XYZ file of C-alpha atoms in Angstrom:
333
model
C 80.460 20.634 63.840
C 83.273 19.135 65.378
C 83.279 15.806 67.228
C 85.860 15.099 69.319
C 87.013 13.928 73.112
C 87.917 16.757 74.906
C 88.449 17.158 78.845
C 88.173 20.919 78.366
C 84.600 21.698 79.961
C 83.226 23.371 76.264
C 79.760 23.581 75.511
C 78.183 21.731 72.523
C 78.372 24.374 69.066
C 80.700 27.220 71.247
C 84.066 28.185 68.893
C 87.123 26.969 70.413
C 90.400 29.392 69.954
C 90.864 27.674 66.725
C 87.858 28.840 65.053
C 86.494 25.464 64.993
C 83.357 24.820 66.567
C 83.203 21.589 69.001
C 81.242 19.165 69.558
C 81.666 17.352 73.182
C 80.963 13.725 73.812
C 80.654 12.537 77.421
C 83.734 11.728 79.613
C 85.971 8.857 78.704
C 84.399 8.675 75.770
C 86.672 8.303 72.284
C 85.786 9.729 68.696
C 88.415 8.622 65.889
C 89.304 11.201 63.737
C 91.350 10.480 60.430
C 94.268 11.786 59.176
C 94.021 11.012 55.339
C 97.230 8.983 54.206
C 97.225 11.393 51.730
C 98.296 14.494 54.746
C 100.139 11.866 56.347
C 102.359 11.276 53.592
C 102.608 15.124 52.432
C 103.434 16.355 55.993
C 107.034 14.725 55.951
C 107.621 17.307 52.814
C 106.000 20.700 53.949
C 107.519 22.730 56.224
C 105.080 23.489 58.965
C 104.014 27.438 59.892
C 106.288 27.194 63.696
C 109.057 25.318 62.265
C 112.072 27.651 61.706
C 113.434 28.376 58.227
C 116.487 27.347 56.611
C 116.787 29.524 53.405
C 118.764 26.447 51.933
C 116.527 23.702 53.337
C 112.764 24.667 51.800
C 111.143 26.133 48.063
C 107.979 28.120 48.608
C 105.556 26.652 46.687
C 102.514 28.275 45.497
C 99.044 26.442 45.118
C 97.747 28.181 42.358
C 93.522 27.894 42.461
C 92.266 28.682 38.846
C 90.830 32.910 39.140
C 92.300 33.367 42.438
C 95.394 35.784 41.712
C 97.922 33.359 40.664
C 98.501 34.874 37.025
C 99.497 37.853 38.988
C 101.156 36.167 41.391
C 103.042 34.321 38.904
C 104.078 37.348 36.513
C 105.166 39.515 40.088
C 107.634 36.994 40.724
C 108.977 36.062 37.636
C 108.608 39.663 35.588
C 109.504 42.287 38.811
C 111.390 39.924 41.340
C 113.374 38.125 38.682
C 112.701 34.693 40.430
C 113.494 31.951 38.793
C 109.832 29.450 38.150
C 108.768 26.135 37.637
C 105.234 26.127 36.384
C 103.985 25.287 33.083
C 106.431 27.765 30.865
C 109.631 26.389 31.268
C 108.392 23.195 28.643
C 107.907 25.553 25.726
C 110.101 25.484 22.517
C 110.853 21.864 22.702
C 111.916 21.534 26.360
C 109.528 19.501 27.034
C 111.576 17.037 25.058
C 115.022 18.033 27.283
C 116.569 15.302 28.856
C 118.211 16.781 31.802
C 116.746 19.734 34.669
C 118.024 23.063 34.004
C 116.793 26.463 33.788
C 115.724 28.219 30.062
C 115.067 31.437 28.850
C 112.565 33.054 26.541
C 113.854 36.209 25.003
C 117.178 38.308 25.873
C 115.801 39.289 28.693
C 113.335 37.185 29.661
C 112.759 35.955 32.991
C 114.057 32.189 34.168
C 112.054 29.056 34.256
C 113.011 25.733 34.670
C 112.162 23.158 32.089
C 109.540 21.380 33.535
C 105.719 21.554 34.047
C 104.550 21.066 37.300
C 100.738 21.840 36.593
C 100.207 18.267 35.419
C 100.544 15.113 36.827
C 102.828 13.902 33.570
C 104.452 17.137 33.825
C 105.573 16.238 37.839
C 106.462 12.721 37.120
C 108.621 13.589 34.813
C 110.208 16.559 36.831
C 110.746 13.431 39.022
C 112.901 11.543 36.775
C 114.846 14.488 35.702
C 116.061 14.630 39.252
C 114.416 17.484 40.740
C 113.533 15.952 44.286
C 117.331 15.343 44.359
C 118.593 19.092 42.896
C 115.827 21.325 42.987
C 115.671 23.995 40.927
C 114.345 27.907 41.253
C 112.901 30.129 43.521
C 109.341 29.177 43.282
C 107.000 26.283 42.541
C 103.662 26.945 40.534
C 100.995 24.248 40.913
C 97.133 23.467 41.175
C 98.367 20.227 42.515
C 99.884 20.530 45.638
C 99.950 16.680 46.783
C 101.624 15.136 43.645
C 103.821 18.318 43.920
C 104.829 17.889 47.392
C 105.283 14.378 47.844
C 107.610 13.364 44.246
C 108.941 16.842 44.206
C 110.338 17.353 47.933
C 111.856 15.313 50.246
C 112.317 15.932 54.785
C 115.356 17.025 53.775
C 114.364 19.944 51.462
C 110.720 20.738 52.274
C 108.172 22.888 50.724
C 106.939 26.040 51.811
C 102.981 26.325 50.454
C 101.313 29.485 50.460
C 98.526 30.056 48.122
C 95.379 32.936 47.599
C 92.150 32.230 48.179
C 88.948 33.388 46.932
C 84.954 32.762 48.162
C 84.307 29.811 45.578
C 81.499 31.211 44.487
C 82.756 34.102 43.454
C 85.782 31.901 41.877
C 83.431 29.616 39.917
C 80.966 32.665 38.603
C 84.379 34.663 37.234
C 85.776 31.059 35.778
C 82.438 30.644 33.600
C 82.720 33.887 32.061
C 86.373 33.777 31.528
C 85.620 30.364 29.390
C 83.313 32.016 27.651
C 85.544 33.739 26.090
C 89.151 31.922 26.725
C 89.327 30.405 23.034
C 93.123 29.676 24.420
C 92.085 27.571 26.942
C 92.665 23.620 26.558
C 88.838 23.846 29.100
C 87.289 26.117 26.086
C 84.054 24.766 24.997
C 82.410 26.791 22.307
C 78.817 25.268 23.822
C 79.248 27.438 26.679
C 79.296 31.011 24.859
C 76.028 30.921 24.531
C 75.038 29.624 28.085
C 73.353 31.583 31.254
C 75.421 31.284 34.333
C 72.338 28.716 35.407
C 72.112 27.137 32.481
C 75.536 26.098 33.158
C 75.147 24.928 36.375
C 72.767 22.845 35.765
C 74.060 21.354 32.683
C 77.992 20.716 33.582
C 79.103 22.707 36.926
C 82.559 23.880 36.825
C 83.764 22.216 39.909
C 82.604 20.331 43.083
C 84.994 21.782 46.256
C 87.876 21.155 44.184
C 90.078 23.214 47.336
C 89.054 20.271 49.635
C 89.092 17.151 47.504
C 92.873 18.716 46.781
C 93.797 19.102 50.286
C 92.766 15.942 51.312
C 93.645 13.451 48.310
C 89.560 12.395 47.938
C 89.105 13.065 44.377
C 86.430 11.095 43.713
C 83.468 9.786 45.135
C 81.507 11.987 48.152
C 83.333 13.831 50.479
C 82.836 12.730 54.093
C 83.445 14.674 57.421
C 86.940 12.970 57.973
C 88.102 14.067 54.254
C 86.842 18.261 55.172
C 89.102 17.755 58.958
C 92.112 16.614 57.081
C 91.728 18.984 54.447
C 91.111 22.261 57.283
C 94.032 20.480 59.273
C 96.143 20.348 56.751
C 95.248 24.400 56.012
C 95.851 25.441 59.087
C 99.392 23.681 59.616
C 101.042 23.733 56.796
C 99.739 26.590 54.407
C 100.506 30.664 53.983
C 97.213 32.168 53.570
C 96.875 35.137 51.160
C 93.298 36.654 50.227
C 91.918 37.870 46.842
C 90.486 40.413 48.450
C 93.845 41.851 49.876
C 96.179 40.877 47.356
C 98.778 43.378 48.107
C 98.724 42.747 51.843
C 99.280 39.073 51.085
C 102.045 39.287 48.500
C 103.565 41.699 51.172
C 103.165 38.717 54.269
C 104.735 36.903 51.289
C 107.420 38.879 51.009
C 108.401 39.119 54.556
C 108.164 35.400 54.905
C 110.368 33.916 51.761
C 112.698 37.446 52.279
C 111.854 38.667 48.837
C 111.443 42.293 50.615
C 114.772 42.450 51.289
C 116.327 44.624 48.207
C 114.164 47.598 49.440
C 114.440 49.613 46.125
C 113.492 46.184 44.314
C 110.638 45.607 46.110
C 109.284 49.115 46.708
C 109.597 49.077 42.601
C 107.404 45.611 42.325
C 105.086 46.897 44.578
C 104.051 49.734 42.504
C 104.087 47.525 39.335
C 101.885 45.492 41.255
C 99.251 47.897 41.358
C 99.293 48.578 37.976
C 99.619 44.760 36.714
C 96.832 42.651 37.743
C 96.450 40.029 35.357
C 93.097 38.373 34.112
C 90.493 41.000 35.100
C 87.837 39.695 33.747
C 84.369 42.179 33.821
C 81.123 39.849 33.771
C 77.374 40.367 35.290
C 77.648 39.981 39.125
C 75.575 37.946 41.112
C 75.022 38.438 45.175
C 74.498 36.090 47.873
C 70.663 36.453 47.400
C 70.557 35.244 43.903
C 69.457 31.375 42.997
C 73.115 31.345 40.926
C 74.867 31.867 43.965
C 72.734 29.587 46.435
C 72.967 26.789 43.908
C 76.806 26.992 43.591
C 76.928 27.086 47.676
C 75.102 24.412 47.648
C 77.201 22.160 44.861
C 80.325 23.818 46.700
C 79.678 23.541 50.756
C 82.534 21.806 51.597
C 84.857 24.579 50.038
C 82.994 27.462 51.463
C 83.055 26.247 54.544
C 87.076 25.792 53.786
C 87.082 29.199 52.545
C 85.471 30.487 55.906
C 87.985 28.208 58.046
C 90.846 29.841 55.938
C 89.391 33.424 55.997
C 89.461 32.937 59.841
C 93.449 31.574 59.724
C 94.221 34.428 57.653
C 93.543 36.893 59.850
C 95.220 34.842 62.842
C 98.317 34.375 60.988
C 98.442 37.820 60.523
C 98.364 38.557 63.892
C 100.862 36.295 64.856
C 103.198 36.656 62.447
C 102.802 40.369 60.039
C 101.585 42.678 63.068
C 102.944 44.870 61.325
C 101.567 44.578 58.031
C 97.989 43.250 58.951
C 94.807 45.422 58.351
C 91.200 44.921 59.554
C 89.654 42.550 56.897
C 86.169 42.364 56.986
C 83.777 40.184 55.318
């Protein structure tokens, strides 16, 4: 529920245009609601979704959410598109140790990546002192942190673009458990949780508590409150390119009308093939429906970021409208 003034005669719990459902208080009558310093700050640096485009002026961005598409997001643009990256690669080999920003390569004919790691808040600092606010480098941005990314990373005069897939966190946080279970790789591994029932875990050490809204609206610790969840969903709906899990090619092909990556049509007709064949990090496991206590109990730990998901599910299909008629299927729930 939504409280807010509004002289617009709308009935207590009816959904406004927006997708947001309203709640009225009487005439004359003022509810504050806050902007986190944290969107505040971050909105100087993103390019909003009606501002127009300059291809020299913005990077697209991508906030990558852990078993939402972004390994296959990732290895699309780097592997088919030949984009140039910054992520978490371009530090490997001793370039972490490099003391000035420039692009590396792994293998003859490896893609690019620049030699920093933005998927870590020391990795983005330092990205920051190597000047890449000032010269940025490549032709995308890979992060889970979108905030620290945005604001030491990009400046009003060369913005971010931020587009990103989502998934129902649910869904996310059953397929991240069994991927640990087995991810010996992984810096998260804990050999503890092998052995573990999907409950069992939950109730021992859940994965994450709406991580997708504490990110969006700088609140990492402590509870979230109403005014953290409106900046977050503002902050959604003004700034970021919704893609969908469940229509991954329909979202990397918004994607690629948007950033103009569609425009070698051989190229891209190639990728998109190789995309279907090339989804990274399918990960079988025991499925669990909404009915189940598994799922109800991770709704529960999680309601802030379903209800995100819902607000976003809603944008997605409005921004397709608007802006891919003709690209844009019927999604359905």
């Amino acid at each position: 529920v939504r409280v807010v003034s509004h002289k617009k005669q709308i009935a207590s719990g009816e959904r406004a245009d927006n997708g947001e459902i309203w709640k009225c208080v009487p005439d004359g009558g003022t509810v504050s609601l806050r902007l986190s310093a944290f969107a505040n700050i971050q909105s100087k640096n993103i390019l909003g979704l009606d501002e127009p485009r300059v291809e020299s002026k913005y990077t697209p961005v991508f906030w990558h959410i852990h078993k939402s598409g972004g390994t296959t997001l990732k290895n699309f643009a780097s592997v088919c598109l030949n984009l140039t990256l910054a992520s978490e690669v371009g530090i490997r080999e001793g370039h972490i140790n490099d003391q000035e920003l420039k692009t590396v390569q792994f293998g003859l004919d490896g893609p690019l990546f620049v030699n920093v790691d933005t998927t870590t808040e020391e990795g983005i600092q330092r990205a920051e002192r190597l000047g890449f606010k000032e010269h940025p480098l490549g032709d995308l941005v890979v992060t889970p942190l979108p905030g620290p990314v945005v604001d030491k990373l990009f400046s009003p005069h060369h913005k971010a673009v931020l587009l990103t897939f989502m998934r129902h966190p649910v869904d996310r946080a059953i397929s991240q458990f069994y991927y640990l279970q087995k991810a010996t790789w992984e810096p998260t591994y804990n050999p503890k949780t092998a052995n573990m029932t999907l409950m069992q875990f939950i109730n021992e050490q859940p994965l994450e508590i709406n991580w997708m809204t504490r990110q969006l609206s700088g609140k990492d610790f402590g509870d979230i409150e109403e005014e953290d969840f409106d900046a977050a969903r503002m902050f959604l709906r003004k700034y970021c390119w919704i893609g969908m899990v469940e229509r991954m090619e329909e979202s990397i092909r918004r994607f690629g009308k948007l950033l103009g990556w569609d425009k070698d049509e051989a190229r891209w007709g190639y990728c998109m093939n190789w995309l279907n064949e090339n989804t990274a990090n399918q990960n079988k496991h025991a499925k669990f429906g909404p009915d189940s206590p598994e799922w109800k109990r991770l709704s529960e730990i999680n309601a802030w970021d379903v209800e995100l998901y819902d607000y976003a599910f809603y944008h997605f299909r409005q921004q397709g409208g608007r802006h891919f008629p003709g690209i844009t299927q019927e999604v359905k729930k």
